[in-house]
XYZ file of C-alpha atoms in Angstrom:
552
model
C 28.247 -26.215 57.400
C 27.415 -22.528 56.909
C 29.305 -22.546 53.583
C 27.658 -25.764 52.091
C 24.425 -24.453 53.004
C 25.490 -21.283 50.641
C 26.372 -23.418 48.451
C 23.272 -24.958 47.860
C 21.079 -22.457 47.893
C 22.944 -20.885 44.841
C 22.764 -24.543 43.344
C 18.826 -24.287 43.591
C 18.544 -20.627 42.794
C 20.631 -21.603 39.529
C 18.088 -24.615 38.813
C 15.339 -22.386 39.290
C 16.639 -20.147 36.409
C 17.130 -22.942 34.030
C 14.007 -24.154 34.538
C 12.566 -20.388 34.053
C 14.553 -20.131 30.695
C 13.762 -23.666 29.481
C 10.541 -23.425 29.812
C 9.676 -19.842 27.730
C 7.921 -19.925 24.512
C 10.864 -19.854 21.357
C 9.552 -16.925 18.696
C 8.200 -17.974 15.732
C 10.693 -18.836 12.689
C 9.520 -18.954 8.868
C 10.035 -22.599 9.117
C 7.807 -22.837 12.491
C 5.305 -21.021 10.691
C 5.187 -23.457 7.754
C 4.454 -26.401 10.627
C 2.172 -24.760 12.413
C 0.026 -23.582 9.034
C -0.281 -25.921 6.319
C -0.451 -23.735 3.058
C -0.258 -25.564 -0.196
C 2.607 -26.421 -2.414
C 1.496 -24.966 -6.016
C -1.442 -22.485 -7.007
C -4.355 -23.352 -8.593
C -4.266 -20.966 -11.782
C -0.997 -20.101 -13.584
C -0.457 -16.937 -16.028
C -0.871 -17.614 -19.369
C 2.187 -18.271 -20.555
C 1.562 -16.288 -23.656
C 1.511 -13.310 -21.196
C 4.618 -13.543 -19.584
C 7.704 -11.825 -20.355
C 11.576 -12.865 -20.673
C 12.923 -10.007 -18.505
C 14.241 -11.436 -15.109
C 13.254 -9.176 -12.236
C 15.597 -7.510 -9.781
C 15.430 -7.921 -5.897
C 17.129 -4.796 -5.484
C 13.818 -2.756 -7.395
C 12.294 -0.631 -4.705
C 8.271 -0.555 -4.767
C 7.967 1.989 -7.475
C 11.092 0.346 -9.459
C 9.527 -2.432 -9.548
C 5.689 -1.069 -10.745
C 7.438 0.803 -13.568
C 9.288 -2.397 -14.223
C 5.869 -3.630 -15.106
C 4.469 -0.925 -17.032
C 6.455 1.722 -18.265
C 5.178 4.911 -18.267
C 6.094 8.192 -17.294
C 3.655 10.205 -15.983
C 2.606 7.316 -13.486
C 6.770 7.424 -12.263
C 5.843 11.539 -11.729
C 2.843 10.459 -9.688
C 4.367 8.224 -7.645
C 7.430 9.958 -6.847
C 4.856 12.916 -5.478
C 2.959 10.404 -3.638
C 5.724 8.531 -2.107
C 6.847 12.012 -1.051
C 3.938 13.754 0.585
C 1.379 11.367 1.596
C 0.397 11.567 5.099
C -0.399 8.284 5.930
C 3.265 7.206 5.279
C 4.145 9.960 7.245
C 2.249 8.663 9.983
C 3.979 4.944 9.620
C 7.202 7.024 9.297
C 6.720 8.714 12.829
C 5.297 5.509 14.491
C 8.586 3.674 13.314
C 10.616 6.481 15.647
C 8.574 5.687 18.289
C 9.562 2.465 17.991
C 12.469 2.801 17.726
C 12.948 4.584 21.014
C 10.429 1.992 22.681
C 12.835 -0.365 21.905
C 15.906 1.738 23.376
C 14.031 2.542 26.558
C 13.027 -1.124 27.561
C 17.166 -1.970 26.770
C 17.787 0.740 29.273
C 15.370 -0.393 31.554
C 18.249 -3.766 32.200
C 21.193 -1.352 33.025
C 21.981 -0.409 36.385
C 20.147 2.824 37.864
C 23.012 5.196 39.349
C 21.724 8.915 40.401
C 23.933 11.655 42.039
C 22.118 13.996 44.578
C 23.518 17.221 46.037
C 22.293 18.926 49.081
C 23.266 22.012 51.273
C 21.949 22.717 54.788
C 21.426 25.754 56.765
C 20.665 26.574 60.204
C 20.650 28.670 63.174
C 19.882 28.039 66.492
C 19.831 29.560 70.230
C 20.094 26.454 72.574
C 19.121 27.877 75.948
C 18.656 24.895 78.083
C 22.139 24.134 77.207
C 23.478 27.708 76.692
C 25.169 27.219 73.593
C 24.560 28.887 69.915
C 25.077 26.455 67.119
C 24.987 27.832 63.916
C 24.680 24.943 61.029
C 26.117 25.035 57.226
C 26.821 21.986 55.448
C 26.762 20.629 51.710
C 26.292 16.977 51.364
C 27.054 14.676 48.035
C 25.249 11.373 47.514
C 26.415 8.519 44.784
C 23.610 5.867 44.830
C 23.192 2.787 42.525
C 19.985 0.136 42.008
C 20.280 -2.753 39.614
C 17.147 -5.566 39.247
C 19.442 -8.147 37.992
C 17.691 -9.785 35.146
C 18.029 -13.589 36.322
C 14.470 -14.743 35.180
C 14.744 -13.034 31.643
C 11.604 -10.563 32.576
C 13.282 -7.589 30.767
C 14.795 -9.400 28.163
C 11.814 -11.063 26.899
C 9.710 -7.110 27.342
C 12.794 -5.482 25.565
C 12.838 -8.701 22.726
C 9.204 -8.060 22.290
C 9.648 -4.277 21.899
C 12.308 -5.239 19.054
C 9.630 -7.506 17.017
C 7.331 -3.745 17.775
C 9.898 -2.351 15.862
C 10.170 -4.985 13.117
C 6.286 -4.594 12.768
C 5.944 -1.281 11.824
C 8.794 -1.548 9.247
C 6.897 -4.020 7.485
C 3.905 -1.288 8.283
C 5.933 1.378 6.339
C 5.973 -1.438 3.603
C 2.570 -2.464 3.304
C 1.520 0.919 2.934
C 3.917 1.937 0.165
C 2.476 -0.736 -1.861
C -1.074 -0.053 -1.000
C -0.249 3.421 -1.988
C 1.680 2.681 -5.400
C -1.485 0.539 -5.946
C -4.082 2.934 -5.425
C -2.071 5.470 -7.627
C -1.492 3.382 -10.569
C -5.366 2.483 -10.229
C -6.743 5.618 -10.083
C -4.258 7.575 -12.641
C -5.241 4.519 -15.410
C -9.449 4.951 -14.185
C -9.085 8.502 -14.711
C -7.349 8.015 -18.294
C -10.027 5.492 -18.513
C -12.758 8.119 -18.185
C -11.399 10.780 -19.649
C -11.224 8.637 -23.039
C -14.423 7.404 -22.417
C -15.776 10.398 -21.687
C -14.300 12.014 -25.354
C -15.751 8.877 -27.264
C -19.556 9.563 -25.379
C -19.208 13.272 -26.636
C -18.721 12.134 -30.261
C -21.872 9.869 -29.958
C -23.825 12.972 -28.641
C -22.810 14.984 -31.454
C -24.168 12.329 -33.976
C -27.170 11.617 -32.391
C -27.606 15.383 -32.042
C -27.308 15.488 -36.152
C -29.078 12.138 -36.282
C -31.933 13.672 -34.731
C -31.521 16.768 -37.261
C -31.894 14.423 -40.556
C -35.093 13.078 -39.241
C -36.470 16.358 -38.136
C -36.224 17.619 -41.526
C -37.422 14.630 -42.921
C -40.339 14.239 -40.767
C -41.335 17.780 -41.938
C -41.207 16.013 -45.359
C -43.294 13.206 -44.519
C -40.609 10.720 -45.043
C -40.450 9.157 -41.606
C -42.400 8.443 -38.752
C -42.536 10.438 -35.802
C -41.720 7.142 -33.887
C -38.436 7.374 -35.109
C -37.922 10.390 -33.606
C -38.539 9.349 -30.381
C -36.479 6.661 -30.735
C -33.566 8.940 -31.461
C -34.315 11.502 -28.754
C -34.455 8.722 -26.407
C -30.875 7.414 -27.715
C -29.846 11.189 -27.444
C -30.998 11.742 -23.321
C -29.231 8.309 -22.562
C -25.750 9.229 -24.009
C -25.973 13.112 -22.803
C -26.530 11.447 -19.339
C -23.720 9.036 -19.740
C -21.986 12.091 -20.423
C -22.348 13.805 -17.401
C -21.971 10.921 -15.599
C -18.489 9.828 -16.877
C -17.842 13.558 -16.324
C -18.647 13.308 -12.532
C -16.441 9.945 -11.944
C -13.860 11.733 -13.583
C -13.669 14.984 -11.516
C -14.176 12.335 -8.419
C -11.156 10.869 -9.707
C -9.112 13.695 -10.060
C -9.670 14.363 -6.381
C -8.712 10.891 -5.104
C -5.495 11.159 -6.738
C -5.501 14.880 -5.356
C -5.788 13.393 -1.941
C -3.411 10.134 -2.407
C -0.512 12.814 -3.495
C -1.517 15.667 -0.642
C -1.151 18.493 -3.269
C -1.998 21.870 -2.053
C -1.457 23.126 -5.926
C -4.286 21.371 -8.265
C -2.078 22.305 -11.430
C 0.564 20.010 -10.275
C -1.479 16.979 -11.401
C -2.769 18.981 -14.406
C 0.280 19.332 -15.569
C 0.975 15.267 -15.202
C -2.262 14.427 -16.540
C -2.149 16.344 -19.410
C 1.264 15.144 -20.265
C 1.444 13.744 -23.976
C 2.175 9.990 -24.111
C 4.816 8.487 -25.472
C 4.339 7.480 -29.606
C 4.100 4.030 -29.961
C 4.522 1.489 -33.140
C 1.085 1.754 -34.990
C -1.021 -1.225 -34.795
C -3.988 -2.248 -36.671
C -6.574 -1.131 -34.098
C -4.441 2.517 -34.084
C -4.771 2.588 -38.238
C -8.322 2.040 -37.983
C -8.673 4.666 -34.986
C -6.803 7.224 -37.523
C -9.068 5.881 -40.509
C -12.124 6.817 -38.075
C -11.086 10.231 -37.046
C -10.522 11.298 -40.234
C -13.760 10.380 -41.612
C -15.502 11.939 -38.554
C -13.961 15.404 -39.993
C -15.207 14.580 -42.886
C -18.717 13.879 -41.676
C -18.787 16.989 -39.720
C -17.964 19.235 -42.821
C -20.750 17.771 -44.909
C -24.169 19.245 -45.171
C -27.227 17.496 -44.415
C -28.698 15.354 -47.271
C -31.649 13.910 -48.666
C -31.935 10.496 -49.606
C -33.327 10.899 -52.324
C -30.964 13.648 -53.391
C -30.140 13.792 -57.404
C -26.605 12.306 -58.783
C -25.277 15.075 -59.286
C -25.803 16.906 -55.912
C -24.522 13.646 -54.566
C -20.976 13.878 -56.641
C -20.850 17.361 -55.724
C -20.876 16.685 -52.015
C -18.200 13.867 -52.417
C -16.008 16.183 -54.125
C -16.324 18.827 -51.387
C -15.291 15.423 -48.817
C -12.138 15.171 -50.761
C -10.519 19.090 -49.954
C -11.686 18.874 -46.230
C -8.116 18.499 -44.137
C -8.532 15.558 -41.716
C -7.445 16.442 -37.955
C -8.060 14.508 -34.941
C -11.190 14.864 -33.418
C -10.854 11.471 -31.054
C -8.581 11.045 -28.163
C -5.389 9.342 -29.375
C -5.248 6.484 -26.558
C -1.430 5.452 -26.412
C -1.615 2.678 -23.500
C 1.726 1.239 -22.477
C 1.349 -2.939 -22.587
C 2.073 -4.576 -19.111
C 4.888 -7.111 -18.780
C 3.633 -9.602 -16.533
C 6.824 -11.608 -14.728
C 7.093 -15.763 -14.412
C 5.757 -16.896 -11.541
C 8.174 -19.509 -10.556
C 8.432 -19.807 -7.067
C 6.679 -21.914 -4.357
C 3.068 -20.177 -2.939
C 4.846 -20.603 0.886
C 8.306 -18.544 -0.218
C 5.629 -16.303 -2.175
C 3.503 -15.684 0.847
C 6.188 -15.098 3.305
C 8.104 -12.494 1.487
C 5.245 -10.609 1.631
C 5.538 -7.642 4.033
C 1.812 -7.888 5.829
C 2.951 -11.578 6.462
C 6.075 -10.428 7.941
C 4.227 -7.859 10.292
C 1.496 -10.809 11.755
C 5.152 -12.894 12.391
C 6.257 -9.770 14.194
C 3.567 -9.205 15.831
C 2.789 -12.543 16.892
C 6.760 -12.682 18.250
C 6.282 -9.619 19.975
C 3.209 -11.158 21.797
C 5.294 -14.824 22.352
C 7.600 -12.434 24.071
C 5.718 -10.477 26.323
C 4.201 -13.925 27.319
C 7.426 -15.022 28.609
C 8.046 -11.950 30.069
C 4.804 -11.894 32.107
C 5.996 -15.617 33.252
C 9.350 -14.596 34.161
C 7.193 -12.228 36.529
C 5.938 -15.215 38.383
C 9.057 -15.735 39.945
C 11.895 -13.679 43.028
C 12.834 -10.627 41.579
C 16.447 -10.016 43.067
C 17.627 -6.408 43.691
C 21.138 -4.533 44.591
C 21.772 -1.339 45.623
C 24.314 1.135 47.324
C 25.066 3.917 48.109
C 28.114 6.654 48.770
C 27.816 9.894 50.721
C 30.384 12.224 52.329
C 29.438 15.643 53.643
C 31.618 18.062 51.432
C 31.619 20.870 53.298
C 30.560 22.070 56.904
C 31.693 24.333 59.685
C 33.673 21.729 61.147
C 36.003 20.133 58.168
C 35.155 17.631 55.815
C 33.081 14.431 57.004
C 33.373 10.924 56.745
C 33.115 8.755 53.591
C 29.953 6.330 54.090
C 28.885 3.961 52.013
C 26.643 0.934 51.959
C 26.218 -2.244 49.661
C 22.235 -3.277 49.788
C 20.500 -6.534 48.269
C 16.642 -8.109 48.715
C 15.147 -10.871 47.199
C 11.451 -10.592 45.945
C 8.706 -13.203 45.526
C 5.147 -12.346 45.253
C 3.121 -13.752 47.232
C -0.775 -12.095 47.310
C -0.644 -10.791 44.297
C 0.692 -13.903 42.445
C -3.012 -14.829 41.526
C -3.288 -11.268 39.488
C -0.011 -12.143 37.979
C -1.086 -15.432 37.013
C -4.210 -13.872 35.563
C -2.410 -11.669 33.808
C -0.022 -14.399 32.024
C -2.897 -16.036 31.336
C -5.034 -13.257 29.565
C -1.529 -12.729 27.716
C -1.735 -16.676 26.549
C -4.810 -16.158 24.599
C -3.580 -12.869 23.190
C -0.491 -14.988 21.769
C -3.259 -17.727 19.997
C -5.056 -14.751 18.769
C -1.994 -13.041 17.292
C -1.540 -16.748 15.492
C -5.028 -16.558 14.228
C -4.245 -13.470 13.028
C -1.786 -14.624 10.826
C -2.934 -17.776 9.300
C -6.297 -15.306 8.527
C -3.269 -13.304 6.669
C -1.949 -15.909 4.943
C -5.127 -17.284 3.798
C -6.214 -13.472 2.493
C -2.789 -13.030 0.937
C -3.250 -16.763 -1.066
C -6.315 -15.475 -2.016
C -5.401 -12.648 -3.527
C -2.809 -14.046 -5.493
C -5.000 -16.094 -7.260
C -7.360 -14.065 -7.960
C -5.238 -11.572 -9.446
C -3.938 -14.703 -11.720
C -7.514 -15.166 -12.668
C -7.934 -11.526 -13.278
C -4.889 -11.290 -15.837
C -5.994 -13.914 -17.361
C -9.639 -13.149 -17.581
C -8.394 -9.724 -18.745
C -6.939 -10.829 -21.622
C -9.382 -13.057 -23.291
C -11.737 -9.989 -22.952
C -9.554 -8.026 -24.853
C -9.164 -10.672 -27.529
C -12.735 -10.742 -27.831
C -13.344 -7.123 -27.846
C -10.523 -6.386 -30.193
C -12.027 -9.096 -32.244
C -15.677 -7.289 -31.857
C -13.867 -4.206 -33.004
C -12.518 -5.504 -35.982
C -16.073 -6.666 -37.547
C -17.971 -3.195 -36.397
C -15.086 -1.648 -38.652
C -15.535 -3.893 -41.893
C -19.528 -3.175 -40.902
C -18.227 0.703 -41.111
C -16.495 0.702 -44.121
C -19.222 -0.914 -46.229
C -21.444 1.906 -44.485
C -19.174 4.597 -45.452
C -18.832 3.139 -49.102
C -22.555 2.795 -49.576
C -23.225 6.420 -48.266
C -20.493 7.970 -50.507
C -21.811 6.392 -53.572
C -25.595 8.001 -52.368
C -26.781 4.609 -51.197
C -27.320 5.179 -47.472
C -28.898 8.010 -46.020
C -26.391 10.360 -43.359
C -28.274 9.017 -40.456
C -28.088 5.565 -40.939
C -24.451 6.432 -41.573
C -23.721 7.989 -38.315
C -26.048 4.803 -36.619
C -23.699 2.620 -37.537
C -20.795 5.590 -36.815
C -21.746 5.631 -33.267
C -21.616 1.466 -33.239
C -18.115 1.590 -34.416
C -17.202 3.983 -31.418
C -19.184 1.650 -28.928
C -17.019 -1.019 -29.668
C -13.796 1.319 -29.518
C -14.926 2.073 -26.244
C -15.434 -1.216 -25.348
C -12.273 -2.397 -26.845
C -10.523 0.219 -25.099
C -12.006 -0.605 -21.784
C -10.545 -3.626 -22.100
C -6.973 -2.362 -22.761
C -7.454 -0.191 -19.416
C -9.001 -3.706 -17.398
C -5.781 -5.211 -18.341
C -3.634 -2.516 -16.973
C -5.571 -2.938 -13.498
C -5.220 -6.526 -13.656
C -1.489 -6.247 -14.015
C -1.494 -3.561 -10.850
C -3.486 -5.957 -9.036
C -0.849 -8.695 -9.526
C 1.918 -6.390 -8.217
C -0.024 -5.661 -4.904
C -0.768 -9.905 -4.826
C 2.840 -10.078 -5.138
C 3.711 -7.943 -2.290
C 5.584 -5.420 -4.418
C 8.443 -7.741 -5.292
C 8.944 -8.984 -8.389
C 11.584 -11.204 -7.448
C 11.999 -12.733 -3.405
C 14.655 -11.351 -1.041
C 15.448 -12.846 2.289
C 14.022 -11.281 5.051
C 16.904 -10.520 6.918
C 18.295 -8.889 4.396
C 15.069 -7.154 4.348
C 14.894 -5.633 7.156
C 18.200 -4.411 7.015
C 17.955 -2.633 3.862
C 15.030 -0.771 5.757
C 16.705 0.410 8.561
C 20.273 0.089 9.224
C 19.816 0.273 13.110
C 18.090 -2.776 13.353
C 21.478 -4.189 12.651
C 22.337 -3.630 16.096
C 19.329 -4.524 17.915
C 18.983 -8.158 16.133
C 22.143 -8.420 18.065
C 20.942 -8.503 20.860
C-alpha cells in the first residue's frame, strides 16, 4: 500500500512537469517571425539596371570589405580602419558583450549543485566548581555540505536560455554599430571633400567678382556705366564672400565630426588622410573641360584690365601676351571614385532578416519569451536537496565521529503566489511589447531600403541632368572666351559668364558627391552585407564561444 502510494505520487509529480514544459512559450524562429508579421514579397522600386554592376559579392566581406567593395578608395579604407579601431562607442558594445558573456555563465552556474567546505577550531577553558573538575577544550572541526534546487519545472533553464539570447543581442549590437559607424565615416569624409571643393570653386567666384567689380569701377569713373551696376555687382560680391565663410564653417565642423567618429588625440592624423592625393583616373569629357577651364582662369588672371573700347592693336597685343602665360591649376582637381551598386536579387523577408538590428529585436524578444517561462515555472514546488558531512579532526580526546546527513523539502508558494502571478503577468506584456518592437523594426528597416533605392536612383538622373547643364554653360563659355579674345566682349562680361560655368561645375559636382551618399546609404539599408549569410553561421563567425552555449 505504502509503496503504490509512492508510486503515484511520483506519477503525478511527473505529470505535473509535463504539463509545466508543454505548456511554455517556444522562442521565436525566422520562420515564426514571417507568420506572425506579414512583410511583402517584392519591393516597390528596383535599381536601375543601368546602375548595377557584374561583380558578385562575397559573404565572407567584413563591414568595411564590403563598403570598399562598393567604392574603392583609399583614404576612406585609412579612415575606417582608425575608426573601427578607436571609437568608443564600439568599445562600449565590446565591454557590454563580456558582460554578457559572463551573465550567461553565471545563470548556467546557478543549475549546478552548491557544495561549500567550512573549517573551524575551538578553544576553551574552564573551572567547573560545582562539579570540581577543570576541562580545558581544543578542537578543529571540518564540514562538507552540499544544496542542489533540482531544476524540474525548467525555472533556471528558461532564466539561463534567456541570458543566452542577452548575449546574442548585443552581438548583433556590436554589428549594428559597426555599420552605423562605417556609415557615418564614409558620409562625413565624402561631405567634407564635398565642401572643401565647393569651398575652392566659391573662392574663384570671389576673385572674379572682386575684378568684376574693378572693370566697372574704372569704367564708372569713365562714365561708361551706371552706378546701378555696381551695386548689382557688390551685392553678387557680399553673397559669394558669405557663402564663403559659410562653406568654410561646415567644413571645419566636419573635420571635427570625423575627429570625434575616429577618437584621435593627434589632429594631423586626419590631415595627413585628407590631404592624401587621389588616385588618377581615365580623363573624361567633364575632366577635359575642367582642365580647359583652369587653364584659361590663369590666363585671365595674368591679363590686365581692358577697355572695351580698346584699339586693335592694344587688343592683339594683349592676346599675344595670353599665349606665353604657363597654364597651372588653379581649381581643385576632383577625382571621385564611381560607386558599384550590387543586384538586388533576393526576397525583401531574407533581406530584412539578415539584417543585424532585426536579429537583435528576435533576440531580444527570445530573451523576453524566456524569462516569461521562467517566471511561470516559478508558479509551481520548488524541490530542494541537501547534505551534509562533518567529523571533528582534532580534539583533546582523539578523533570524532563521521556524521553526515542527506536533507530534501518540497516548496510551493502559497501567499505570495498572487505577487508571482503578477509578476508573470507584467512579464506577458513585456513579451508583446518586445514583438512590437520588432515588427516597428522591420517596418523601419523596409523603409529604408526603399528609400535608399529611390535615392540611387534619384541620384543619378540628377547627375545626368547636371552633367547635361554643364555641358551647355561650357559651349556658352567658349563662345564667351572666343568673342572676348577677338575684342568683342568686355573682361567683365567674360568673367559673368566665367563664374556661370563654375556654378554649374559646382552643381555638377554636387551631384557626383549626392551619388556617393546615395550608394553609402544603400550599404547601411542593406545591413552591411552585400551578399546574405545564414545566421547561424553568423553568429558564430562573431564569437566562437557561442558555439558552446547554443548547445545547450
Amino acid at each position: 500500500m505504502i509503496v503504490r502510494s509512492r508510486l503515484i505520487g511520483c506519477a503525478s509529480i511527473g505529470c505535473i512537469c509535463m504539463l509545466a514544459l508543454l505548456s511554455c512559450s517556444k522562442p521565436y524562429t525566422e520562420e515564426r517571425v514571417l507568420e506572425s508579421i506579414s512583410l511583402p514579397t517584392t519591393f516597390s522600386k528596383k535599381v536601375d539596371s543601368r546602375l548595377e554592376s557584374t561583380f558578385t559579392p562575397s559573404s565572407t566581406l567584413d563591414f568595411a570589405q564590403s563598403l570598399l567593395t562598393l567604392i574603392d578608395d583609399e583614404s576612406l579604407q585609412a579612415l575606417l580602419e582608425i575608426a573601427l579601431a578607436n571609437n568608443t562607442n564600439l568599445l562600449t558594445l565590446t565591454s557590454q558583450i563580456a558582460q554578457a558573456r559572463e551573465a550567461l555563465g553565471l545563470a548556467s552556474a546557478n543549475m549546478l549543485p552548491k557544495l561549500s567546505i567550512n573549517m573551524g577550531y575551538n578553544y576553551s577553558s574552564g573551572n567547573y566548581n560545582r562539579y570540581q573538575i577543570n576541562i580545558n577544550q581544543n578542537t578543529l572541526n571540518g564540514n562538507l555540505s552540499l544544496s542542489w534546487e533540482l531544476d524540474l519545472f525548467g525555472k533556471l533553464n528558461m532564466l539561463r536560455k534567456s541570458k543566452k539570447y542577452d548575449y546574442l543581442a548585443t552581438l548583433s549590437n556590436l554589428s549594428v554599430a559597426q555599420v552605423s559607424l562605417i556609415g557615418e565615416v564614409a558620409s562625413d569624409y565624402y561631405a567634407y571633400m564635398r565642401l572643401r571643393n565647393a569651398a575652392l570653386i566659391q573662392a574663384q567666384i570671389v576673385q572674379n567678382h572682386s575684378k568684376i567689380l574693378a572693370t566697372l569701377r574704372d569704367k564708372h569713373e569713365l562714365g561708361l556705366v551706371d552706378i546701378s551696376a555696381i551695386n548689382d555687382t557688390l551685392a553678387a560680391l557680399s553673397q559669394a564672400q558669405s557663402t564663403h565663410s559659410s562653406l568654410l564653417l561646415e567644413q571645419e565642423q566636419m573635420k571635427n565630426a570625423l575627429i570625434i567618429l575616429l577618437n584621435l588625440s593627434d589632429p594631423q592624423i586626419l590631415a595627413q588622410i585628407l590631404e592624401r592625393p587621389q588616385p588618377a583616373q581615365a580623363p573624361t569629357h567633364h575632366a577635359a573641360a575642367r582642365k580647359s577651364l583652369e587653364s584659361n582662369a590663369t590666363s585671365l588672371q595674368s591679363r590686365p584690365l581692358e577697355s572695351t573700347f580698346s584699339n586693335n592693336v592694344e587688343k592683339s597685343q594683349s592676346i599675344a601676351s595670353l599665349e606665353k602665360v604657363d597654364s597651372s591649376s588653379t581649381l581643385p582637381s576632383l577625382t571621385l571614385p564611381s560607386p558599384r551598386l550590387p543586384a538586388i536579387d533576393a526576397l525583401p523577408r531574407e533581406i530584412l532578416l539578415s539584417r543585424d538590428d532585426v536579429r537583435a529585436s528576435i533576440a531580444s524578444l527570445n530573451a523576453q519569451v524566456m524569462l516569461k517561462n521562467s517566471k511561470k515555472a516559478a508558479l509551481f514546488p520548488t524541490l530542494n536537496l541537501g547534505g551534509s558531512l562533518g567529523q571533528i579532526l582534532f580534539s583533546s580526546r582523539g578523533v570524532g565521529d563521521l556524521i553526515w546527513n542527506i536533507t530534501g523539502s518540497l516548496a510551493s508558494p502559497l501567499i505570495n503566489r498572487s505577487a508571482l502571478t503578477k509578476d508573470y503577468k507584467i512579464q506577458k506584456e513585456s513579451v508583446k511589447q518586445a514583438l512590437y518592437a520588432l515588427e516597428s523594426t522591420l517596418r523601419t528597416a523596409l523603409g529604408e531600403i526603399e528609400n535608399a533605392i529611390t535615392q540611387v536612383n534619384t541620384a543619378q538622373s540628377s547627375l545626368q541632368a547636371k552633367e547635361q547643364m554643364l555641358s551647355t554653360s561650357q559651349e556658352v563659355w567658349l563662345v564667351a572666351q572666343s568673342r572676348y579674345e577677338l575684342g568683342l566682349l568686355d573682361e567683365a562680361s567674360y568673367l559673368t559668364s566665367y563664374n556661370a560655368l563654375l556654378s554649374a561645375q559646382s552643381s555638377t559636382d554636387e551631384a557626383k558627391f549626392a551619388q556617393l551618399a546615395a550608394a553609402i546609404m544603400l550599404y547601411k539599408a542593406l545591413g552591411g552585407r552585400l551578399a546574405l549569410q545564414e545566421s547561424s553561421a553568423h553568429n558564430a563567425a562573431q564569437d566562437p564561444h557561442l558555439e558552446s552555449t547554443q548547445k545547450g
